Coordinates of N, CA, C and O in Angstrom, one line a residue:
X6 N -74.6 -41.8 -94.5 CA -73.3 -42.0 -95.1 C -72.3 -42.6 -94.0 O -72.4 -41.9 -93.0
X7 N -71.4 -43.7 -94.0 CA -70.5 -44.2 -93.3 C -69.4 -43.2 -93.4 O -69.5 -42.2 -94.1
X8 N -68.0 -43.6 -92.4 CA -67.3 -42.6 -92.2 C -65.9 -43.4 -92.0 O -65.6 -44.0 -91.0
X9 N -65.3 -43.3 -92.9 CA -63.6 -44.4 -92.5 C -62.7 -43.1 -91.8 O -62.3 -42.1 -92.4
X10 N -62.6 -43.6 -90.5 CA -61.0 -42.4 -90.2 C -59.8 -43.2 -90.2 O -59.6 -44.4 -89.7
X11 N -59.0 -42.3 -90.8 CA -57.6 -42.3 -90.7 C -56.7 -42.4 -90.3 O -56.0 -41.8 -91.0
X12 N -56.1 -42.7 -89.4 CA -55.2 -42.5 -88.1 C -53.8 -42.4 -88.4 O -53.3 -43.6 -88.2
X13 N -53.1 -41.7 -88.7 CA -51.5 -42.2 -89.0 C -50.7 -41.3 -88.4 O -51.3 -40.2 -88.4
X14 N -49.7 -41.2 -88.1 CA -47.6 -41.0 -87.8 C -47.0 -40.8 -88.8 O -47.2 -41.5 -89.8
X15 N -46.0 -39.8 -88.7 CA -45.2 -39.9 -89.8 C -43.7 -38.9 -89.4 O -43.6 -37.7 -89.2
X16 N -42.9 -39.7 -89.4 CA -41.5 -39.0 -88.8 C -41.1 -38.6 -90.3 O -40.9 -37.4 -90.6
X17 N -40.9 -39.5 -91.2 CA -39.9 -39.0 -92.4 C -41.2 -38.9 -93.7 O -40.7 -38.7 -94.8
X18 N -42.3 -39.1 -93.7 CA -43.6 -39.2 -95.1 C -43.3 -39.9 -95.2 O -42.5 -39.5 -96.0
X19 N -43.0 -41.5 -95.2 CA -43.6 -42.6 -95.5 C -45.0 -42.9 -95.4 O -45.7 -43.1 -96.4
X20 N -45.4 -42.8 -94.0 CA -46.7 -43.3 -93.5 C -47.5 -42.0 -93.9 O -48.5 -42.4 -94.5
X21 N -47.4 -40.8 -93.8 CA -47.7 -40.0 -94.3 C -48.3 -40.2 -95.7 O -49.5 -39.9 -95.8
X22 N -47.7 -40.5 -96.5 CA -47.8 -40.7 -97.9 C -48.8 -41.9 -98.2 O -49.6 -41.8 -99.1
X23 N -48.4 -43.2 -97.2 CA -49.2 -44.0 -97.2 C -50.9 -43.7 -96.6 O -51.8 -44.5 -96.9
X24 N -51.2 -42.9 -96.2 CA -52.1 -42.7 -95.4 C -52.9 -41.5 -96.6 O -54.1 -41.5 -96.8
X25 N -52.1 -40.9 -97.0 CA -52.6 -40.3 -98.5 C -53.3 -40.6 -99.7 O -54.3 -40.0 -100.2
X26 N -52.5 -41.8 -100.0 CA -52.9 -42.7 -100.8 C -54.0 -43.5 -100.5 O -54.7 -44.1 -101.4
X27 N -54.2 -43.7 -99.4 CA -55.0 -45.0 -99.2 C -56.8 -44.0 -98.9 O -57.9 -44.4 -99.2
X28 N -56.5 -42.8 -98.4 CA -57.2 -41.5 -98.3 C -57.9 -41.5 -99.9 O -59.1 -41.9 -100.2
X29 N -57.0 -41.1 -100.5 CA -57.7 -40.8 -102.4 C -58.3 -41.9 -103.1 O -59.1 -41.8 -104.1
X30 N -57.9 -43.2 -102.4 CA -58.5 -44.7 -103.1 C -60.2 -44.8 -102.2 O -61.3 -45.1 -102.8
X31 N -60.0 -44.5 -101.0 CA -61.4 -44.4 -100.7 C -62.5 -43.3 -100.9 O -63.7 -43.4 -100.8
X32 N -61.7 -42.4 -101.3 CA -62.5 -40.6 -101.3 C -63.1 -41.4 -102.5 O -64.4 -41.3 -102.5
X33 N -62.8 -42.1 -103.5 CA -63.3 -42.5 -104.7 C -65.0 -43.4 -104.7 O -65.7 -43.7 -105.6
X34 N -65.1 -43.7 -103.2 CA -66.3 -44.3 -102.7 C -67.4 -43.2 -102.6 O -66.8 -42.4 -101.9
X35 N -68.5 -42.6 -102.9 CA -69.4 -41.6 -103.3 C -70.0 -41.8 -101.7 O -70.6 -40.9 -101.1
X36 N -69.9 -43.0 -101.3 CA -71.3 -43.4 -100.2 C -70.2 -43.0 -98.5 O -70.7 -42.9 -97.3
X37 N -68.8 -43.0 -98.9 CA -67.8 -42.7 -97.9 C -67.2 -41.4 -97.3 O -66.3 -40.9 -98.1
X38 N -67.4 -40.8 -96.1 CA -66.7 -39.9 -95.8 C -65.3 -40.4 -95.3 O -65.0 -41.4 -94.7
X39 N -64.6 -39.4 -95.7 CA -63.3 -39.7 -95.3 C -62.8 -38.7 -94.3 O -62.9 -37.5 -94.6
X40 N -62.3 -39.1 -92.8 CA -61.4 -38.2 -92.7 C -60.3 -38.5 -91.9 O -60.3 -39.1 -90.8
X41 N -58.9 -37.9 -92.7 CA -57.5 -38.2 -91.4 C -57.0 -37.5 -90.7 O -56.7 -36.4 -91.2
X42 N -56.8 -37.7 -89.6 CA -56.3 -36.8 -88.6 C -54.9 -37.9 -88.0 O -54.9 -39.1 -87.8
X43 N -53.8 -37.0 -87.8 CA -52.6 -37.6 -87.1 C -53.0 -37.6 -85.5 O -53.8 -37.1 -84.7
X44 N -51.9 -38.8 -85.4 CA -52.3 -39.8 -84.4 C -52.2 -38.8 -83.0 O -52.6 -39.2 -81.9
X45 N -51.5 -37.6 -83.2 CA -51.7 -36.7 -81.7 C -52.9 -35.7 -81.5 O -52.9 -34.9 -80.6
X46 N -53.9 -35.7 -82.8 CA -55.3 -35.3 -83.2 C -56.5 -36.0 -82.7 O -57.6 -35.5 -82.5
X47 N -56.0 -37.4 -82.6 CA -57.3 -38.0 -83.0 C -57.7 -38.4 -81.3 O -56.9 -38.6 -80.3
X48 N -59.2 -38.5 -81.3 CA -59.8 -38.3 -80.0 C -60.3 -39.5 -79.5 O -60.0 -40.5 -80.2
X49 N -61.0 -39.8 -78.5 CA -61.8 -40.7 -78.4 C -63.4 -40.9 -79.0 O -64.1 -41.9 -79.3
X50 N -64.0 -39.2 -79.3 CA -65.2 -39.4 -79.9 C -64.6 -39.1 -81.5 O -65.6 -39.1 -82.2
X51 N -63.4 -38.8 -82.1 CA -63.5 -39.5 -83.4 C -63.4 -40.7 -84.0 O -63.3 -40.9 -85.3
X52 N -63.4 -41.8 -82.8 CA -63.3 -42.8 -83.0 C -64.8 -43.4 -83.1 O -65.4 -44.0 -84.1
X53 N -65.3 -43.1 -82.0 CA -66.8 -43.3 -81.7 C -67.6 -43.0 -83.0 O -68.2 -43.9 -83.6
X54 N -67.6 -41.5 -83.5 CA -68.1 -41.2 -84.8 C -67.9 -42.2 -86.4 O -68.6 -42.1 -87.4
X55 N -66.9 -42.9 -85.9 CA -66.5 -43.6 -87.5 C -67.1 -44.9 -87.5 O -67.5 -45.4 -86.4
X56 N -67.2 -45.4 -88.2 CA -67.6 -46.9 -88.9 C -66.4 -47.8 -89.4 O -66.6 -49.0 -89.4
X57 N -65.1 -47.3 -89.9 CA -64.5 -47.8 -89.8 C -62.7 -47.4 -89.7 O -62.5 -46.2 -89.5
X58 N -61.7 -48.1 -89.9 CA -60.0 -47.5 -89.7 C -59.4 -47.6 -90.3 O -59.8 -48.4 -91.2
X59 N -58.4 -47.1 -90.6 CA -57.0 -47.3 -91.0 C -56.5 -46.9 -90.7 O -56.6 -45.6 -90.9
X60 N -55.1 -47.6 -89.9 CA -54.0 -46.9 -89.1 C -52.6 -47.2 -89.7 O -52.1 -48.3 -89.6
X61 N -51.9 -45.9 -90.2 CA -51.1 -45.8 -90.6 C -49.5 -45.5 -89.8 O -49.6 -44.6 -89.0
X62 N -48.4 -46.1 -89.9 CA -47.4 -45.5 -88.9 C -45.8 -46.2 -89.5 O -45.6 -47.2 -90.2
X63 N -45.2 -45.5 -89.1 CA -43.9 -46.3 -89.0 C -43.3 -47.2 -88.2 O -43.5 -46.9 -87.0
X64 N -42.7 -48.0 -88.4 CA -42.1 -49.3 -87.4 C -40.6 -48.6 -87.0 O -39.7 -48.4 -87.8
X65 N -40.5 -48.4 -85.6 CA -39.3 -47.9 -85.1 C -39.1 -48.8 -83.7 O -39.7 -48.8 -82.6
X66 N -38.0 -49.5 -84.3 CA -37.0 -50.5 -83.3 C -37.7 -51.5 -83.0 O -37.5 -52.0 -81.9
X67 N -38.5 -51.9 -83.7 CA -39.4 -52.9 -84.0 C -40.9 -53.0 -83.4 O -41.7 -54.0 -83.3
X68 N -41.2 -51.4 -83.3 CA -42.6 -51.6 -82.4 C -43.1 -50.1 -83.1 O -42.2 -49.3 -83.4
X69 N -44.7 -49.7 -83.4 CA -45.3 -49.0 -83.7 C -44.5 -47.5 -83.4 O -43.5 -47.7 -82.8
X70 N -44.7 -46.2 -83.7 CA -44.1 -45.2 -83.3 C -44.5 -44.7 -82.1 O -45.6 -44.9 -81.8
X71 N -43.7 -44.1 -81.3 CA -44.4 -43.7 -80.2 C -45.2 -42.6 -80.0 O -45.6 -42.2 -78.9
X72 N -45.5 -42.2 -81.1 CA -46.9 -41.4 -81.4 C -48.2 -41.9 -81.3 O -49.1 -41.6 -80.6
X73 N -47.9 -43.1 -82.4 CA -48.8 -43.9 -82.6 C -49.3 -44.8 -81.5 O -50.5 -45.2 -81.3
X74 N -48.2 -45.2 -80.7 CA -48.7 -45.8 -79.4 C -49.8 -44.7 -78.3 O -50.9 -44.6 -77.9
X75 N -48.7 -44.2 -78.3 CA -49.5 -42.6 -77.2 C -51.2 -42.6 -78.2 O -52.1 -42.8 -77.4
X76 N -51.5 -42.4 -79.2 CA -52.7 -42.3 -79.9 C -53.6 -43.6 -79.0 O -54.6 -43.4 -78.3
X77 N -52.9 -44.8 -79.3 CA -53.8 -46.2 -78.5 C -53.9 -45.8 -77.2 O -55.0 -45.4 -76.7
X78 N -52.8 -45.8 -76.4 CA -52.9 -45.5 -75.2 C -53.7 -44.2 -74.9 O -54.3 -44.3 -73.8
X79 N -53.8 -43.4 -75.3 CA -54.2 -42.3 -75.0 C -56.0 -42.5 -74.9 O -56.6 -42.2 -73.8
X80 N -56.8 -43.0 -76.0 CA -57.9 -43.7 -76.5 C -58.3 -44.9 -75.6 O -59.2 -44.7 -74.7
X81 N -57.9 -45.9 -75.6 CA -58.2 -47.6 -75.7 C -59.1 -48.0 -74.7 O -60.0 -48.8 -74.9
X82 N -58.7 -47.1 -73.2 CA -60.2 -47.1 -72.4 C -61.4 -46.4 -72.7 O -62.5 -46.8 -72.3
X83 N -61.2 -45.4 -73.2 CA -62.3 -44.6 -73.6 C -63.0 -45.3 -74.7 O -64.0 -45.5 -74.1
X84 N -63.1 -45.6 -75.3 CA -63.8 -46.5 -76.1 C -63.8 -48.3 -76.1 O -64.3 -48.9 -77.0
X85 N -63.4 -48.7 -75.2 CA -63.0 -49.8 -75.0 C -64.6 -50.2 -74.9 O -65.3 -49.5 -74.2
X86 N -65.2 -51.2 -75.4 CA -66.3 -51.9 -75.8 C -67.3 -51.5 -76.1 O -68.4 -52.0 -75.8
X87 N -67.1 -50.1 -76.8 CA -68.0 -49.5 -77.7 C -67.5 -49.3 -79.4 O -67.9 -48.4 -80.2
X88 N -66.8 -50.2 -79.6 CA -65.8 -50.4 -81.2 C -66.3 -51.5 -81.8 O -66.3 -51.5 -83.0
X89 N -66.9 -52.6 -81.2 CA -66.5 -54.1 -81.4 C -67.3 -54.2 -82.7 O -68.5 -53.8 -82.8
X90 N -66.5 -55.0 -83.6 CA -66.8 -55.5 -84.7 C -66.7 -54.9 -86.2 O -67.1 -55.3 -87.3
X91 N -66.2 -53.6 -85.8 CA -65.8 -52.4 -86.4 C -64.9 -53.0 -87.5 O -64.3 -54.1 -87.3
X92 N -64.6 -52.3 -88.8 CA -63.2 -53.6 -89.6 C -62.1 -52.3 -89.2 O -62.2 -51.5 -88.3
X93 N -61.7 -52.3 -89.7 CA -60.1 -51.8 -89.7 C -58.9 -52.5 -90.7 O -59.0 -53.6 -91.3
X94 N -57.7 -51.6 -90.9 CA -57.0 -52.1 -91.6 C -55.4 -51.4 -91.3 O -55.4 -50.2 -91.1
X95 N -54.4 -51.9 -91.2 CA -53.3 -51.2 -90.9 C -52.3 -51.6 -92.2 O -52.2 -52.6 -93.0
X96 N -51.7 -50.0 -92.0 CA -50.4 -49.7 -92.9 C -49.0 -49.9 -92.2 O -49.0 -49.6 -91.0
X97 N -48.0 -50.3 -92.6 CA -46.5 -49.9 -91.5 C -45.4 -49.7 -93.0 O -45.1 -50.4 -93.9
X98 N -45.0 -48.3 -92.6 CA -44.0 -47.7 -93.3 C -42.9 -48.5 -92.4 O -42.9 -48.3 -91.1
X99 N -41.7 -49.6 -93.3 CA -40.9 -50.2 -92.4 C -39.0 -50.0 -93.1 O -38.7 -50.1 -94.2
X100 N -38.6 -49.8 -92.5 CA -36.7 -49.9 -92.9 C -36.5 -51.1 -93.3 O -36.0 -51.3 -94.4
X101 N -36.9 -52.2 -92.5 CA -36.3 -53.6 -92.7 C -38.1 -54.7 -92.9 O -38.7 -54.9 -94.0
X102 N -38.6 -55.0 -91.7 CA -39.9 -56.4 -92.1 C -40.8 -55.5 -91.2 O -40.2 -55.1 -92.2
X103 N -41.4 -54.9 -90.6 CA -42.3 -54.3 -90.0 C -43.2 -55.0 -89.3 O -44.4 -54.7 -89.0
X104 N -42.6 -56.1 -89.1 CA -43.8 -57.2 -88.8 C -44.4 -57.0 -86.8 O -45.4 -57.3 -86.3
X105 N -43.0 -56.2 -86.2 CA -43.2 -55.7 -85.0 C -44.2 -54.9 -84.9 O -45.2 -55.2 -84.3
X106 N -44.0 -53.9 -85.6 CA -45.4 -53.2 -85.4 C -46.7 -53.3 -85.8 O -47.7 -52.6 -85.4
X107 N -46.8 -54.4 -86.9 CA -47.6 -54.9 -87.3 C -48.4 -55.6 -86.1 O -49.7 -55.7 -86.2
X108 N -48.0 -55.8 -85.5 CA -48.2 -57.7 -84.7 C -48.8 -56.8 -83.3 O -50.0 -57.0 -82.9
X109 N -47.9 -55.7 -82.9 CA -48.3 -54.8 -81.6 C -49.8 -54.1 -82.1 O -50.7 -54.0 -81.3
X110 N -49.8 -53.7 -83.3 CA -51.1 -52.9 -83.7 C -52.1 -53.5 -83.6 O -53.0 -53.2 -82.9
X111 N -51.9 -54.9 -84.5 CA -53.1 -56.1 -84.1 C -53.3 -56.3 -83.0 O -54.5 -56.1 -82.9
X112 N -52.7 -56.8 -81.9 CA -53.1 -56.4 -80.5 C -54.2 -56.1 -79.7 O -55.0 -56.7 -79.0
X113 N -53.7 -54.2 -80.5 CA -54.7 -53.6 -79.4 C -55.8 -53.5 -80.0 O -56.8 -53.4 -79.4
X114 N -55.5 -53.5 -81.6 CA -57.1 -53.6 -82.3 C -57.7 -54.8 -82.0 O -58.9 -54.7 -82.1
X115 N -57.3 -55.6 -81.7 CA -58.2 -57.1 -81.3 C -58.6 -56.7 -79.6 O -59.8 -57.0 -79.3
X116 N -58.0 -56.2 -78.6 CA -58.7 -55.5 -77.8 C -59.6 -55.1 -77.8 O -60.3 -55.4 -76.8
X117 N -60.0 -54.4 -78.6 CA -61.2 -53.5 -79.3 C -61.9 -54.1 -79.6 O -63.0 -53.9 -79.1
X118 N -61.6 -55.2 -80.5 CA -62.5 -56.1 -80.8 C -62.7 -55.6 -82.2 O -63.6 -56.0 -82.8
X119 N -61.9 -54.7 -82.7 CA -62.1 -54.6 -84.4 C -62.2 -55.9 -85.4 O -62.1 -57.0 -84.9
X120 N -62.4 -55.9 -86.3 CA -62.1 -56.9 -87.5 C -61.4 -56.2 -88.6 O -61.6 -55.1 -89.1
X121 N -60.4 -57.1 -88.8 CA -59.6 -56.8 -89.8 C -60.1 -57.2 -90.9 O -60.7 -58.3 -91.0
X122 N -59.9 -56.5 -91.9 CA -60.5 -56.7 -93.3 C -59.1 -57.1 -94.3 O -59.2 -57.1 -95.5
X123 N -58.2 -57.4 -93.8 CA -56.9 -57.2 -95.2 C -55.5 -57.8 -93.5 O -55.5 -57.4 -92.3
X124 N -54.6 -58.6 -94.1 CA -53.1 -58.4 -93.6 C -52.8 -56.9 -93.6 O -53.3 -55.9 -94.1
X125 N -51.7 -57.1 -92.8 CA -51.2 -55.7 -92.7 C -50.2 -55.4 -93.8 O -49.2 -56.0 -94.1
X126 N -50.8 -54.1 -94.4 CA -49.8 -53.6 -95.7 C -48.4 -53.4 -94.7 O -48.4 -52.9 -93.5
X127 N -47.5 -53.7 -95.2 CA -46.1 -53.3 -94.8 C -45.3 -52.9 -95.9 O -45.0 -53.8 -96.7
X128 N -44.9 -51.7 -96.1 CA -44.1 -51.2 -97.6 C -42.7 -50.8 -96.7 O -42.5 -49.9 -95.9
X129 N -41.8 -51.5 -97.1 CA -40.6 -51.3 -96.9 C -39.7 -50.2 -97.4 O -39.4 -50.1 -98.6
X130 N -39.3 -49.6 -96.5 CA -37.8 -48.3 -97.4 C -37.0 -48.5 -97.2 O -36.3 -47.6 -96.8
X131 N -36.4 -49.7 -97.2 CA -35.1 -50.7 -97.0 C -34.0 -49.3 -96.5 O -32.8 -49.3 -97.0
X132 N -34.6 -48.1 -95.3 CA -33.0 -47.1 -94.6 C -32.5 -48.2 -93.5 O -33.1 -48.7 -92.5
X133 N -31.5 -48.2 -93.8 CA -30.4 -49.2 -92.9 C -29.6 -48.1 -91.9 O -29.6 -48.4 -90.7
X134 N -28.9 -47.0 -92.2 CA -28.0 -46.2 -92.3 C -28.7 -45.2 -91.4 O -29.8 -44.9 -91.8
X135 N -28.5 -44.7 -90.1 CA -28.3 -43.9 -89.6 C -28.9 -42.3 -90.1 O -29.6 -41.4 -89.6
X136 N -28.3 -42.3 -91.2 CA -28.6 -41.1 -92.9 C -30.2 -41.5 -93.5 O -31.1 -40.7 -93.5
X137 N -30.1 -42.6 -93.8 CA -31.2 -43.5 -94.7 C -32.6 -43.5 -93.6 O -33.6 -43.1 -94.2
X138 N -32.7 -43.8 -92.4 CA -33.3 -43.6 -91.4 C -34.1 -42.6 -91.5 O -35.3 -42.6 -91.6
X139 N -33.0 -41.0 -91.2 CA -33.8 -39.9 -91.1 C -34.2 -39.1 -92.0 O -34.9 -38.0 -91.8
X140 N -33.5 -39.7 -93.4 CA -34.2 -39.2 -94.5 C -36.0 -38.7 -95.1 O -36.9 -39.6 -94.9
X141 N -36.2 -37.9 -95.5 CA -37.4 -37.9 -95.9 C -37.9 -39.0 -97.0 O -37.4 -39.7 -98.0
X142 N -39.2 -39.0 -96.5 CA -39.0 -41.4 -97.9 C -40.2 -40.3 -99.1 O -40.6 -39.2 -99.1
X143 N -40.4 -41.2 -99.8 CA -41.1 -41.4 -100.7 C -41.4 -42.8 -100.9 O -40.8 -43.7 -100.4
X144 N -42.8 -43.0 -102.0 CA -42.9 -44.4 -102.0 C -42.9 -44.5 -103.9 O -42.8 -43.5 -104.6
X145 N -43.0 -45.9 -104.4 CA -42.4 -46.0 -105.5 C -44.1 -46.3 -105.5 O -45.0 -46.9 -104.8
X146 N -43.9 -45.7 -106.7 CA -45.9 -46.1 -107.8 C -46.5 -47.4 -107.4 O -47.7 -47.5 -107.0
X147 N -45.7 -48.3 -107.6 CA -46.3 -49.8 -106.5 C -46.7 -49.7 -105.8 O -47.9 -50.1 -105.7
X148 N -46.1 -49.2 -104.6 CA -46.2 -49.2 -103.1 C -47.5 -48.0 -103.0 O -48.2 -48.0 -101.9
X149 N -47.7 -47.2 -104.0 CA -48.8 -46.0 -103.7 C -50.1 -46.5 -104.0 O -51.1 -46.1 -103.5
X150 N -50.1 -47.7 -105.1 CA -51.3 -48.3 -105.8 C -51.6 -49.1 -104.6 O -52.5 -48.8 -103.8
X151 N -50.8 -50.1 -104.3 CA -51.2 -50.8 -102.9 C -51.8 -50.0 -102.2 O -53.0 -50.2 -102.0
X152 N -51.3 -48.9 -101.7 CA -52.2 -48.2 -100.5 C -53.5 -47.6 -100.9 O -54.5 -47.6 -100.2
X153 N -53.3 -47.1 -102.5 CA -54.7 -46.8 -103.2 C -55.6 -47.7 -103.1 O -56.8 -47.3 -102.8
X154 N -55.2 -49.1 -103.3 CA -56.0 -50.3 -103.0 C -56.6 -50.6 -102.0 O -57.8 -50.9 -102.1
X155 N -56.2 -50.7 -101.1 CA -56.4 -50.7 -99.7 C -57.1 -49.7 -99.2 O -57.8 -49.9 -98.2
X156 N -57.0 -48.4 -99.7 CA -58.5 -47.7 -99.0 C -59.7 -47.9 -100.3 O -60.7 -48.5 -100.1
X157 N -59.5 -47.7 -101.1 CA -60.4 -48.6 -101.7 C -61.4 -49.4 -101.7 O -62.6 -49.2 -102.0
X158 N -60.4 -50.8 -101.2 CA -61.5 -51.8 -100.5 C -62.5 -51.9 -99.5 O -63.6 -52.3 -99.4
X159 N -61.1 -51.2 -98.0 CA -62.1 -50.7 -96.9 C -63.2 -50.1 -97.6 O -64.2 -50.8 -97.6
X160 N -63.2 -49.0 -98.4 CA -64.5 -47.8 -98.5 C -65.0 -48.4 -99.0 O -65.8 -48.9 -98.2
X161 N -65.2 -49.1 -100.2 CA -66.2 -50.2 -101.2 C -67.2 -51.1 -99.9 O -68.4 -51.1 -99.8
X162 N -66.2 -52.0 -98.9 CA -66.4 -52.6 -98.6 C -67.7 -52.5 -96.9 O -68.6 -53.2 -96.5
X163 N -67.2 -51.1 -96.6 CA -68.0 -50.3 -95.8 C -69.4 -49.8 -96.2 O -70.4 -49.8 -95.6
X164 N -69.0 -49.3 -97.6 CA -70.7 -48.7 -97.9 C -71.6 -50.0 -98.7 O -72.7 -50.1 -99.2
X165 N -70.9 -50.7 -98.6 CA -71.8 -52.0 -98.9 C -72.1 -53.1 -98.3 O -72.6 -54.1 -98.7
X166 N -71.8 -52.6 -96.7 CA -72.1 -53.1 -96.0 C -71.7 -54.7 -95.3 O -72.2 -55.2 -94.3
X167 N -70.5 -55.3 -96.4 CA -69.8 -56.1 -96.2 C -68.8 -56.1 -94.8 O -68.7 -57.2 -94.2
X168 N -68.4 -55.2 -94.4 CA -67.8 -55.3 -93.1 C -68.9 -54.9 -91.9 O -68.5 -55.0 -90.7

């Protein structure tokens, strides 16, 4: 049985939620174990253990969370060229375009030497406001099918050997 882990941050449940959803779209793969652990959980041999990713987070001040960073950094030598060719797939819960943390995540996963299977989901919660910011988010039935989707494919696309 292959094994997709989860990796995500979550200040207000955005990414949280995203990381849920995209969790229940793949549990729906029979041949896939799933499991998520937050990004100050996750180890260097749960990385080792998996077959493939999804990394979930929010975009703050235009770069990944600093959870989520501390998660890379914390990892990136420890497994550093024992990943390669691995797929992966990234989420970013964003206020405004998320494309910063998008762009930083690809990065380090290309360090790795991952393969990306999908662009990066970016679901926007348009908080502008200081208030809107530290609000707790929710995501709108769209934005949850996308993420459904997207684990989904990963998991389909893992136990079939396609990635």
């Amino acid at each position: 049985m292959k094994r997709l882990l989860i990796v995500w941050h979550s200040r207000t449940g955005a990414a949280r939620a995203m990381a849920e959803a995209a969790a229940r779209g793949a549990d729906a793969e029979p041949e896939i174990q799933v499991r998520r652990l937050e990004a100050s959980e996750a180890q260097a041999d749960d990385l080792l253990s998996a077959d493939g990713y999804l990394f979930a987070c929010p975009e703050n001040l235009a770069a990944m969370s600093g959870a989520m960073k501390e998660f890379f950094d914390r990892n990136y030598y420890p497994v550093l060229g024992r990943l390669n060719g691995r797929p992966y797939a990234a989420m970013i819960a964003a206020g405004s375009d998320g494309t910063g943390a998008a762009r930083q995540m690809g990065r380090i996963c290309t360090g790795w030497r991952l393969k990306p299977i999908a662009e990066p989901l970016i679901i926007g919660t348009h908080a502008q406001t200081p208030e809107a910011i530290a609000a707790e988010k929710t995501l709108s039935a769209a934005d949850v099918k996308a993420c459904v989707d997207l684990g989904a494919g990963l998991a389909v696309g893992l136990a079939l050997g396609v990635f």
